[in-house]
Short mmCIF file of C-alpha atoms in Angstrom, two decimals:
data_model
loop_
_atom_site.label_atom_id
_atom_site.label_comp_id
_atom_site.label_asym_id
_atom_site.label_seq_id
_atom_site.Cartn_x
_atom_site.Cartn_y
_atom_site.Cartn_z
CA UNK A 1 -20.36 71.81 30.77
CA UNK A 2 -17.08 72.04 28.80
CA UNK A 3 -15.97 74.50 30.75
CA UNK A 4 -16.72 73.21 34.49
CA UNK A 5 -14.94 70.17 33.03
CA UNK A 6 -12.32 71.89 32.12
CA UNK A 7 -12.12 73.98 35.30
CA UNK A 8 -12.77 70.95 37.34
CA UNK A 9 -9.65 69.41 36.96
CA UNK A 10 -7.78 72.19 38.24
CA UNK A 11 -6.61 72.67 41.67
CA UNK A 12 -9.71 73.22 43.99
CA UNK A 13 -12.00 72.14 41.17
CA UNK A 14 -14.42 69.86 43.12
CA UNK A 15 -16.75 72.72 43.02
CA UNK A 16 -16.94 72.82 39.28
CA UNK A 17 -17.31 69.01 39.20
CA UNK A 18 -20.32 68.73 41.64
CA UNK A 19 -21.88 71.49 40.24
CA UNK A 20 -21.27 69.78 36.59
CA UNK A 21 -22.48 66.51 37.62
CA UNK A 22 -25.98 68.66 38.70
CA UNK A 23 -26.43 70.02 35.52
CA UNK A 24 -25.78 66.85 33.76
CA UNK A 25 -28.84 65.90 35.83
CA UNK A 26 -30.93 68.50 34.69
CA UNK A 27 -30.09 69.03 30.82
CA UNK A 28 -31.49 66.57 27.76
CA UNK A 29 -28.65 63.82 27.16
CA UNK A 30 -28.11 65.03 24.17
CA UNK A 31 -26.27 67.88 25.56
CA UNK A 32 -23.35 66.02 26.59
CA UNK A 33 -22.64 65.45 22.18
CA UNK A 34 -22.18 69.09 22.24
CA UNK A 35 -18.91 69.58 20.40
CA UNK A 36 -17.21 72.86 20.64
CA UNK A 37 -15.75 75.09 18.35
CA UNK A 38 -12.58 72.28 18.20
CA UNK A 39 -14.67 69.51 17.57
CA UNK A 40 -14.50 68.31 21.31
CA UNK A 41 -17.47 66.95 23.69
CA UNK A 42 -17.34 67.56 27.18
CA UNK A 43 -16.52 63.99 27.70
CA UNK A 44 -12.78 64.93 25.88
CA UNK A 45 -12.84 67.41 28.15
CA UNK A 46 -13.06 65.29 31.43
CA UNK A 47 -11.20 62.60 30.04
CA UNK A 48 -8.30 65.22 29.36
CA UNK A 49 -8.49 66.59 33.14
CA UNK A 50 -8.65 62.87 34.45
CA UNK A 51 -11.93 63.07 35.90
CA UNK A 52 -13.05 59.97 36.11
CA UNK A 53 -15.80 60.05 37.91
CA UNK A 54 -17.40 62.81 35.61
CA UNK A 55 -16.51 60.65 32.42
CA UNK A 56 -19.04 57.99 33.90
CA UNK A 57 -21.69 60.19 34.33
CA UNK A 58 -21.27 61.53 31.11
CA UNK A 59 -21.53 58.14 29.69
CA UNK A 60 -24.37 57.41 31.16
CA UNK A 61 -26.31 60.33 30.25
CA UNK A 62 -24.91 60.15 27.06
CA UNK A 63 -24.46 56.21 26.06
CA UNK A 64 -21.51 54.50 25.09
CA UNK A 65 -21.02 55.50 21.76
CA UNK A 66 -20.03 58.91 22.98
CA UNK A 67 -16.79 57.51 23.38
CA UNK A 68 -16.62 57.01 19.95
CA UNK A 69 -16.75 60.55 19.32
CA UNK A 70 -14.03 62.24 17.53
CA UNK A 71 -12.56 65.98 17.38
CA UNK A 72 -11.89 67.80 14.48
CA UNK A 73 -7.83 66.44 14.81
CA UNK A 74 -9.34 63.11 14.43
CA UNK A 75 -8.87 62.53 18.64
CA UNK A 76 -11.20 60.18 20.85
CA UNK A 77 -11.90 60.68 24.63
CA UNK A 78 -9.10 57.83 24.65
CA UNK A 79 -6.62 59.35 22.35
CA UNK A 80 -6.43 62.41 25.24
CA UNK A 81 -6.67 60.48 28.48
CA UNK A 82 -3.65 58.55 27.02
CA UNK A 83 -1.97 61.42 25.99
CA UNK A 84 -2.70 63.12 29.48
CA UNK A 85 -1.25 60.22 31.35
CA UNK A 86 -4.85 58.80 32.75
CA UNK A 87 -4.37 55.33 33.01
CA UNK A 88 -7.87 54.68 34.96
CA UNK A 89 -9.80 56.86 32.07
CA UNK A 90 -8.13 54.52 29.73
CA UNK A 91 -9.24 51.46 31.10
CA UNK A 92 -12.81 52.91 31.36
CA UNK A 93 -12.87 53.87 28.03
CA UNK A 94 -11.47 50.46 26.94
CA UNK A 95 -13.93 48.22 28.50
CA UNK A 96 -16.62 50.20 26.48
CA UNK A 97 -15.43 51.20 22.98
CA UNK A 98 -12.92 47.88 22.95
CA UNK A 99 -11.18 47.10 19.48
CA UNK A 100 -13.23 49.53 17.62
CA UNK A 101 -12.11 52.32 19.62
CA UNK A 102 -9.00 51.09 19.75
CA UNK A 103 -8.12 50.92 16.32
CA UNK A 104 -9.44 54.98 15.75
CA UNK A 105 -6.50 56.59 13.86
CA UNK A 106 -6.60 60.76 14.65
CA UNK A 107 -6.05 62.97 11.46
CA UNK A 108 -2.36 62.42 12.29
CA UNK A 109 -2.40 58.95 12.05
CA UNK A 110 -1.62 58.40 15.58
CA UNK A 111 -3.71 55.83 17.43
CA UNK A 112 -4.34 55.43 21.41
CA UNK A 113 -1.35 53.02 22.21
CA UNK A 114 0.67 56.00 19.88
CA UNK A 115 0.19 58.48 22.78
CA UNK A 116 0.38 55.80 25.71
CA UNK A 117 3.18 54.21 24.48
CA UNK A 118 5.10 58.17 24.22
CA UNK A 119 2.96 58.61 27.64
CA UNK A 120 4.81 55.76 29.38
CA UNK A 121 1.39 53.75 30.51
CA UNK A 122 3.31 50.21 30.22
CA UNK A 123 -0.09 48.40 32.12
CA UNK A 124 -2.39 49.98 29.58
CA UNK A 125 0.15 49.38 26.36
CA UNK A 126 -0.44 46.09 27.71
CA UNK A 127 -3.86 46.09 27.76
CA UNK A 128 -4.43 47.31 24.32
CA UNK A 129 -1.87 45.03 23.02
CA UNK A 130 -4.11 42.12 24.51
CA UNK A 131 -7.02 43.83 21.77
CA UNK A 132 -5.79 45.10 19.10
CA UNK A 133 -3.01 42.56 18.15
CA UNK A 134 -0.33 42.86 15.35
CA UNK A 135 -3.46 44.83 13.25
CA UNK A 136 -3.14 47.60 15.95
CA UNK A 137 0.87 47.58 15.88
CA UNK A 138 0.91 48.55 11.64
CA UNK A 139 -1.01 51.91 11.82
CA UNK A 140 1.52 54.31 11.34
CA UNK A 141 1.26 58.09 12.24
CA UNK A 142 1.95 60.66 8.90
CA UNK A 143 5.32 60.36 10.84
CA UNK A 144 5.09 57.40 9.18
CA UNK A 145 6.24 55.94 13.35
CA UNK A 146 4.49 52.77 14.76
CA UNK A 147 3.75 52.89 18.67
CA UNK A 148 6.90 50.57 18.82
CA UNK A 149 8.72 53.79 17.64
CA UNK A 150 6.83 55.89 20.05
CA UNK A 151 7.90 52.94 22.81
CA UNK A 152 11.57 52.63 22.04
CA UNK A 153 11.69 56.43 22.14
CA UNK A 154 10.29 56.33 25.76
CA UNK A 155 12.46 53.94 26.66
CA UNK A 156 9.88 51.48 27.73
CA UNK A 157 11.77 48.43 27.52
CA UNK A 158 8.92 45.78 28.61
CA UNK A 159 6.41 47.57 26.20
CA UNK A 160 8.72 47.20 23.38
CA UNK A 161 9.32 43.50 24.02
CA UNK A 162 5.51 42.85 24.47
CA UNK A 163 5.20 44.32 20.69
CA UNK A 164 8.35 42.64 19.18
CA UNK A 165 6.71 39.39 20.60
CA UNK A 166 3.54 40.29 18.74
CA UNK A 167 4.85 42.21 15.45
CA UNK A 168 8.05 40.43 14.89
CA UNK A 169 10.46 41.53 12.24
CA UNK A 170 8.04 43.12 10.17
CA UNK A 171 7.22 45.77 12.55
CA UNK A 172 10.98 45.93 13.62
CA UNK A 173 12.53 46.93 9.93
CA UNK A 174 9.20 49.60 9.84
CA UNK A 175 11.12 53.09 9.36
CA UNK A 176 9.45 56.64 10.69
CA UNK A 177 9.75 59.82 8.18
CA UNK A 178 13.08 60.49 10.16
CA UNK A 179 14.40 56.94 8.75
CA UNK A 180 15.02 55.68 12.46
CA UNK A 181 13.53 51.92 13.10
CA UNK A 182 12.79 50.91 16.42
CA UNK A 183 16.38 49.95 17.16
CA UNK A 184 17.67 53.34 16.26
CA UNK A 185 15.34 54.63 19.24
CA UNK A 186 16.47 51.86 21.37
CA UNK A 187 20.19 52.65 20.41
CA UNK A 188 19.51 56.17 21.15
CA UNK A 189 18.09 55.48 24.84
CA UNK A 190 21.11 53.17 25.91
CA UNK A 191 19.13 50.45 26.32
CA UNK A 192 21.74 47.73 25.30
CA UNK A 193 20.03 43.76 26.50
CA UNK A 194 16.73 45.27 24.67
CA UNK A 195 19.15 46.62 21.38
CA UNK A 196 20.58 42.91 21.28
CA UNK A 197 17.29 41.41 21.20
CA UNK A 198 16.27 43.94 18.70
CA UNK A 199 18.91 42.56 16.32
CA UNK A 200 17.90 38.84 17.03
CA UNK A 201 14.58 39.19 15.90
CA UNK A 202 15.33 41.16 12.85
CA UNK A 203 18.76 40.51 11.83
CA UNK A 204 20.46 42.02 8.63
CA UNK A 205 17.59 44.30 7.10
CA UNK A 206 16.93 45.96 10.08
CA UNK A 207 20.77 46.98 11.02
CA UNK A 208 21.15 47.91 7.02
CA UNK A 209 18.46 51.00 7.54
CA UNK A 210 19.87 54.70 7.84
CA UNK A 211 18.40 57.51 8.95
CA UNK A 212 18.07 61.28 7.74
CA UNK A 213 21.36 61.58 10.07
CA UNK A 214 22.75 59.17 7.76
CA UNK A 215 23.65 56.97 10.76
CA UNK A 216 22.52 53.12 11.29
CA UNK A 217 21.83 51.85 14.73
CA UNK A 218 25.90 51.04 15.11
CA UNK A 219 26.88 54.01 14.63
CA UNK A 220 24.73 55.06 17.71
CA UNK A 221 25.11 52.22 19.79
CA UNK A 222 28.93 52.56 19.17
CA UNK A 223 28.19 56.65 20.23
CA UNK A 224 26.41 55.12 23.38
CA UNK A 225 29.24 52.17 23.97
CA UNK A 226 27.06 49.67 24.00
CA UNK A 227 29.56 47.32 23.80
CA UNK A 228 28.02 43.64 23.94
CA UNK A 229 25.37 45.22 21.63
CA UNK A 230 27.89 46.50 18.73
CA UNK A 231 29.05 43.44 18.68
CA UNK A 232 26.22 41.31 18.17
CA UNK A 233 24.97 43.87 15.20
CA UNK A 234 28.72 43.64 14.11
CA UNK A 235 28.42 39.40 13.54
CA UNK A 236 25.13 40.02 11.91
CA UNK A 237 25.44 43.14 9.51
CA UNK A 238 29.00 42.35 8.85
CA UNK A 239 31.65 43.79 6.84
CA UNK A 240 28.61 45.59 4.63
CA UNK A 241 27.99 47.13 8.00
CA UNK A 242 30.68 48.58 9.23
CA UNK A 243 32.02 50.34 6.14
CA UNK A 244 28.77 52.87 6.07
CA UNK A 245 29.90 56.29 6.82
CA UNK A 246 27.58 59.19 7.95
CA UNK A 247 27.51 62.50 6.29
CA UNK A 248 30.65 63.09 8.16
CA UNK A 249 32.43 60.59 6.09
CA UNK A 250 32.56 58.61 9.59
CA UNK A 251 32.15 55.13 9.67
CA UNK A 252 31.75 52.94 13.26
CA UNK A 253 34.97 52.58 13.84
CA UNK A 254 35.61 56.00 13.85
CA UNK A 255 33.30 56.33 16.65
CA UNK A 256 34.77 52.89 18.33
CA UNK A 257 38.08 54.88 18.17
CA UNK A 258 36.64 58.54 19.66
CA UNK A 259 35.19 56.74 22.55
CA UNK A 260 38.38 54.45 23.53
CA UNK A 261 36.58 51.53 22.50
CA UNK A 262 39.54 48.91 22.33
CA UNK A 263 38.21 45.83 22.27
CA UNK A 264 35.14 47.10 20.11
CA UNK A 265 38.13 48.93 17.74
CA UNK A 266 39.56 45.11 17.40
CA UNK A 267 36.87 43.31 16.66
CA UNK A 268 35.70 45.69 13.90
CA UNK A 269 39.13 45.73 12.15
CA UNK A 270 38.96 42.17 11.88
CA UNK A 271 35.14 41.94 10.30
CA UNK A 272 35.91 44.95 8.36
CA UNK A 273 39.89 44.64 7.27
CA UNK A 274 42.18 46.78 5.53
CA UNK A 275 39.63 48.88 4.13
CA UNK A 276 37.74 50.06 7.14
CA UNK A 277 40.81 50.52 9.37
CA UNK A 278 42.26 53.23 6.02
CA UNK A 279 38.67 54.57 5.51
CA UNK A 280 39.19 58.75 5.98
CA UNK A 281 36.25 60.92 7.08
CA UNK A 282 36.07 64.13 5.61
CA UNK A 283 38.85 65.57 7.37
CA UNK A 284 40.76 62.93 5.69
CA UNK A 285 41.10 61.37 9.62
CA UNK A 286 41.56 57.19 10.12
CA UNK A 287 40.29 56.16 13.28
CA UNK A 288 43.74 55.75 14.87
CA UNK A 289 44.35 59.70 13.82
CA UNK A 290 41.35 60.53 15.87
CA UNK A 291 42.26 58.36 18.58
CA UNK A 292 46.05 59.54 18.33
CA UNK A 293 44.17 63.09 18.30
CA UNK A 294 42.15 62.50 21.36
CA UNK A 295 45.26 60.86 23.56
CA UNK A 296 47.52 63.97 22.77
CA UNK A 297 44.54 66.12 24.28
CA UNK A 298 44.51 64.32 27.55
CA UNK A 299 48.14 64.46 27.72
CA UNK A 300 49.79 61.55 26.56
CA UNK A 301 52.36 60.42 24.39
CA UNK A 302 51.86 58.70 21.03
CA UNK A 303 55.10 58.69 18.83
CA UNK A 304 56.22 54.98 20.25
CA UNK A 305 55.40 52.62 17.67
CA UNK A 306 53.62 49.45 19.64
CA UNK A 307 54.43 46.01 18.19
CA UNK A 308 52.30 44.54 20.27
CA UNK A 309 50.10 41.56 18.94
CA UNK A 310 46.05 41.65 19.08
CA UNK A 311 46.19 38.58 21.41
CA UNK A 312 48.26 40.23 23.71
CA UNK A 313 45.84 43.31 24.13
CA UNK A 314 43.41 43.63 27.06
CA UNK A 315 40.25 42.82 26.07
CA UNK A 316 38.69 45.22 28.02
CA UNK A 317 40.16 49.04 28.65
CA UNK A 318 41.12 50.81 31.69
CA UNK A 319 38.29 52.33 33.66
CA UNK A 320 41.07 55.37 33.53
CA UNK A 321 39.56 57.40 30.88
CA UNK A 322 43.40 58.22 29.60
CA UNK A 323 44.22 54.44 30.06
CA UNK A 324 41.31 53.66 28.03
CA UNK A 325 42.51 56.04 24.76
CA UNK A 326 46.09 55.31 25.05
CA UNK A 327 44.90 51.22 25.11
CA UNK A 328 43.05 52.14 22.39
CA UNK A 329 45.88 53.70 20.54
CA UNK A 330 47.81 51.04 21.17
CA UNK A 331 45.34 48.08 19.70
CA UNK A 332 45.00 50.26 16.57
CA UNK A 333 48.93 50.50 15.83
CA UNK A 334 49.11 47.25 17.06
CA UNK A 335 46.85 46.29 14.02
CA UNK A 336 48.57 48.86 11.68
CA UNK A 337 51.48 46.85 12.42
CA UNK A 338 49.91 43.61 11.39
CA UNK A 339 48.90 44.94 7.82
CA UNK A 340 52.35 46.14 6.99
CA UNK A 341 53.27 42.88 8.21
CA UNK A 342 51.20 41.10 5.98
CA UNK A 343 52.59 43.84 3.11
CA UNK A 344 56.05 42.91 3.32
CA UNK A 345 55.50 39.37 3.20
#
């Protein structure tokens, strides 16, 4: 049986599956607990291939506490049709093992919604948000990752609202072994409208957390310019925020500055002063040296000195990528300007 389940969900396997589904017939029910040499029963087997029609009849000949059984890793019959992308094995599994199977952790901590959630099965995330609640959101892999981790990471955007609207802020600040919270991930994937709700619900603490990179989530949504993001963790981390390097000895701004970021460049000079805008990396570069750096690559010319004031700078850069470095440039002597300004008187 394992192994005409296992064929049967190859190409051409009908065969295997008919020919399964007779033997089922004619063997004790029993058979169908038979757990191989990995711990699994033929019904992990089917559920694995997608063969949906075989994990019935194993149920039936079996009961419904088969689907309770676990491998030696700790997996259920639901842990590997969500990990194989079976979204109809899922829900077949889920309307007879309900919370109780839905809360089974495998040896690596991971639950169901873990592997759906990495799977991208938003309608079945859904579904076994609808059981398991916020108790089903706080298991935590030995990666130490909720499935809000696992959804961020995916990039499933309505999935990861459903569970912020369930877990809240707790489950937002929860860190993974690597350090990253769900907003690093969501940082990470671009994914700027769901970064700024992120931040809403979980404000300060959450934007404070670094990971083993030693970057927060602004120095990656800065790396991504996510602009309207950046700015919103910028007014809620504040000045705190902005002056945490990375092993580099980088701090945002440095970043900001890389990526031609002028308006983003402005706006963190003024949360984060004097000190941010002289803060060296380990090359001993500002941010204006690296932007200086980066417009004499493309080209340009940077030994005018711009006594331009910040409220005469465009707020947003050139979609020229030189434009946007040399406006850049410009906004950061502009502000360079301002400070010896404020020196001399």
């Amino acid at each position: 049986l394992h192994w005409l389940a296992e064929r049967g969900g190859a190409p051409g396997g009908q065969g295997c599956r008919d020919l399964c589904a007779e033997i089922l017939q004619m063997l004790p029910t029993n058979v169908v607990e038979r757990q191989d040499s990995g711990g699994k029963s033929c019904l992990h087997i089917a559920a694995e291939q997608g063969l949906e029609d075989l994990c019935r009849r194993m149920i039936l000949e079996g009961g419904n506490s088969l689907v309770l059984l676990q491998a030696k890793d700790g997996r259920t019959c639901l842990h590997w049709a969500a990990g194989s992308g079976h979204s109809q094995i899922c829900q077949l599994m889920l309307q007879i093992g309900g919370v109780e199977l839905l809360m089974v952790q495998a040896r690596d901590g991971w639950t169901a919604l873990h592997w759906a959630a990495s799977s991208g099965l938003d309608e079945i995330c859904f579904e076994m948000l609808a059981l398991g609640k916020a108790d089903l959101l706080q298991l935590t892999g030995v990666d130490r990752a909720t499935a809000l981790h696992k959804a961020a990471w995916r990039g499933s955007e309505e999935v990861c609202r459903a569970m912020l609207a369930v877990g809240g802020a707790d489950l937002c600040v929860m860190q993974g072994s690597d350090g990253r919270t769900c907003l690093h991930w969501a940082a990470e994937r671009a994914l700027g409208e769901l970064c700024q709700e992120m931040t809403t619900v979980a404000g300060r603490e959450v934007l404070m957390c670094i990971d083993e990179e030693g970057q927060t989530c602004l120095h990656i949504a800065t790396a991504r310019c996510l602009g309207d993001a950046c700015m919103q963790m910028i007014n809620a981390g504040g000045r705190d925020l902005l002056l945490i390097q990375d092993p580099d000895g980088q701090t945002s701004l440095h970043l900001a500055a890389q990526q031609g970021l002028t308006h983003l460049c402005a706006i963190m000079v003024t949360f984060g002063g004097r000190r941010l805008f002289t803060m060296a990396d380990k090359r001993q570069k500002t941010a204006l040296m690296l932007a200086e750096q980066l417009l004499a690559a493309k080209g340009g010319d940077v030994s005018e000195t711009f006594s331009r004031s910040m409220s005469a700078l465009p707020r947003s850069a050139s979609t020229a990528e030189g434009g946007v470095t040399r406006a850049c440039v410009e906004q950061l002597k502009a502000m360079e300007l301002q400070f010896m300004v404020q020196d001399n008187d």
